mmCIF file of C-alpha atoms in Angstrom:
data_model
loop_
_atom_site.group_PDB
_atom_site.id
_atom_site.type_symbol
_atom_site.label_atom_id
_atom_site.label_comp_id
_atom_site.label_asym_id
_atom_site.label_seq_id
_atom_site.Cartn_x
_atom_site.Cartn_y
_atom_site.Cartn_z
ATOM 1 C CA GLU W 260 -14.614 -25.711 -15.069
ATOM 2 C CA ILE W 261 -14.217 -25.675 -18.897
ATOM 3 C CA TYR W 262 -10.848 -25.991 -20.166
ATOM 4 C CA ILE W 263 -9.953 -24.894 -23.822
ATOM 5 C CA PRO W 264 -7.011 -24.407 -25.500
ATOM 6 C CA LEU W 265 -6.753 -21.801 -26.452
ATOM 7 C CA THR W 266 -3.363 -21.538 -27.909
ATOM 8 C CA GLY W 267 -2.505 -19.297 -30.959
ATOM 9 C CA LEU W 268 -6.140 -18.005 -29.629
ATOM 10 C CA VAL W 269 -5.130 -15.282 -26.485
ATOM 11 C CA ASP W 270 -1.657 -13.347 -26.015
ATOM 12 C CA THR W 271 -1.191 -15.074 -22.943
ATOM 13 C CA GLU W 272 1.669 -12.828 -22.188
ATOM 14 C CA LYS W 273 -1.056 -9.845 -21.706
ATOM 15 C CA GLU W 274 -3.065 -12.650 -19.707
ATOM 16 C CA LYS W 275 -0.391 -13.052 -17.368
ATOM 17 C CA LYS W 276 0.453 -9.072 -17.184
ATOM 18 C CA LYS W 277 -3.486 -9.548 -16.066
ATOM 19 C CA ILE W 278 -3.327 -11.654 -13.757
ATOM 20 C CA LEU W 279 -0.587 -10.466 -11.984
ATOM 21 C CA ALA W 280 -2.480 -6.916 -11.822
ATOM 22 C CA GLU W 281 -5.147 -9.179 -10.361
ATOM 23 C CA ILE W 282 -3.121 -11.496 -7.686
ATOM 24 C CA GLN W 283 -1.305 -7.963 -6.477
ATOM 25 C CA LYS W 284 -5.438 -6.662 -6.161
ATOM 26 C CA LYS W 285 -6.278 -9.495 -3.640
ATOM 27 C CA GLU W 286 -3.121 -9.574 -1.772
ATOM 28 C CA THR W 287 -3.558 -6.214 -1.244
ATOM 29 C CA TYR W 288 -7.090 -6.846 -0.321
ATOM 30 C CA ILE W 289 -6.750 -9.387 1.666
ATOM 31 C CA GLN W 290 -3.776 -7.378 3.671
ATOM 32 C CA SER W 291 -6.546 -4.364 4.313
ATOM 33 C CA ILE W 292 -8.781 -7.220 6.143
ATOM 34 C CA LYS W 293 -5.896 -9.201 7.814
ATOM 35 C CA THR W 294 -5.028 -5.654 9.264
ATOM 36 C CA ARG W 295 -8.276 -4.759 10.213
ATOM 37 C CA MET W 296 -9.276 -7.771 11.986
ATOM 38 C CA SER W 297 -5.676 -8.235 13.462
ATOM 39 C CA HIS W 298 -6.501 -4.764 15.391
ATOM 40 C CA PRO W 299 -7.661 -4.925 18.784
ATOM 41 C CA GLY W 300 -9.944 -2.045 18.539
ATOM 42 C CA PHE W 301 -12.072 -4.265 15.613
ATOM 43 C CA LEU W 302 -12.638 -6.994 17.914
ATOM 44 C CA LYS W 303 -13.659 -5.753 21.188
ATOM 45 C CA LYS W 304 -15.858 -2.903 19.470
ATOM 46 C CA ALA W 305 -17.595 -4.897 16.292
ATOM 47 C CA LYS W 306 -20.610 -7.215 17.075
ATOM 48 C CA LYS W 307 -20.269 -11.145 16.337
ATOM 49 C CA GLU W 308 -22.049 -10.627 12.919
ATOM 50 C CA VAL W 309 -19.573 -8.092 11.867
ATOM 51 C CA VAL W 310 -16.208 -9.882 12.719
ATOM 52 C CA LYS W 311 -17.912 -13.395 11.043
ATOM 53 C CA VAL W 312 -18.840 -11.430 7.803
ATOM 54 C CA GLU W 313 -14.629 -10.506 7.656
ATOM 55 C CA GLN W 314 -14.052 -13.582 8.033
ATOM 56 C CA ASN W 315 -15.921 -15.392 5.597
ATOM 57 C CA ARG W 316 -14.799 -12.490 3.325
ATOM 58 C CA LEU W 317 -11.617 -13.116 4.035
ATOM 59 C CA LYS W 318 -11.828 -16.730 3.318
ATOM 60 C CA LYS W 319 -13.634 -15.771 0.123
ATOM 61 C CA GLU W 320 -10.793 -13.700 -1.509
ATOM 62 C CA GLU W 321 -8.339 -16.420 0.091
ATOM 63 C CA GLU W 322 -9.604 -18.845 -2.430
ATOM 64 C CA PHE W 323 -10.028 -16.156 -5.525
ATOM 65 C CA LEU W 324 -6.286 -15.642 -4.711
ATOM 66 C CA GLN W 325 -6.176 -18.913 -5.192
ATOM 67 C CA SER W 326 -7.284 -19.790 -8.466
ATOM 68 C CA LEU W 327 -5.865 -17.096 -9.696
ATOM 69 C CA LYS W 328 -2.569 -18.662 -9.041
ATOM 70 C CA ASP W 329 -3.186 -22.030 -10.379
ATOM 71 C CA GLN W 330 -4.270 -19.790 -13.410
ATOM 72 C CA LEU W 331 -1.535 -17.956 -13.504
ATOM 73 C CA LYS W 332 -0.408 -21.488 -13.496
ATOM 74 C CA LYS W 333 -1.715 -22.799 -16.349
ATOM 75 C CA ILE W 334 -1.007 -20.296 -18.733
ATOM 76 C CA GLY W 335 3.284 -20.802 -18.017
ATOM 77 C CA GLY W 336 3.561 -18.141 -14.995
#
């Protein structure tokens, strides 16, 4: 990670809106993964590899969501 002061160079309100929109999309996507994985039929019928892929995808998306939230904090959101 590289930190560059962007004061005066970036419209922070516009960036906040952009990050908030991305956070909302990620939260919706994460919820859809959790819903799919909590469905008893999915767990019974899916191959172990598919379940593992979904678990990894969920972890990756949750980490990315956290990084978005961290970015939002850094710009004052």
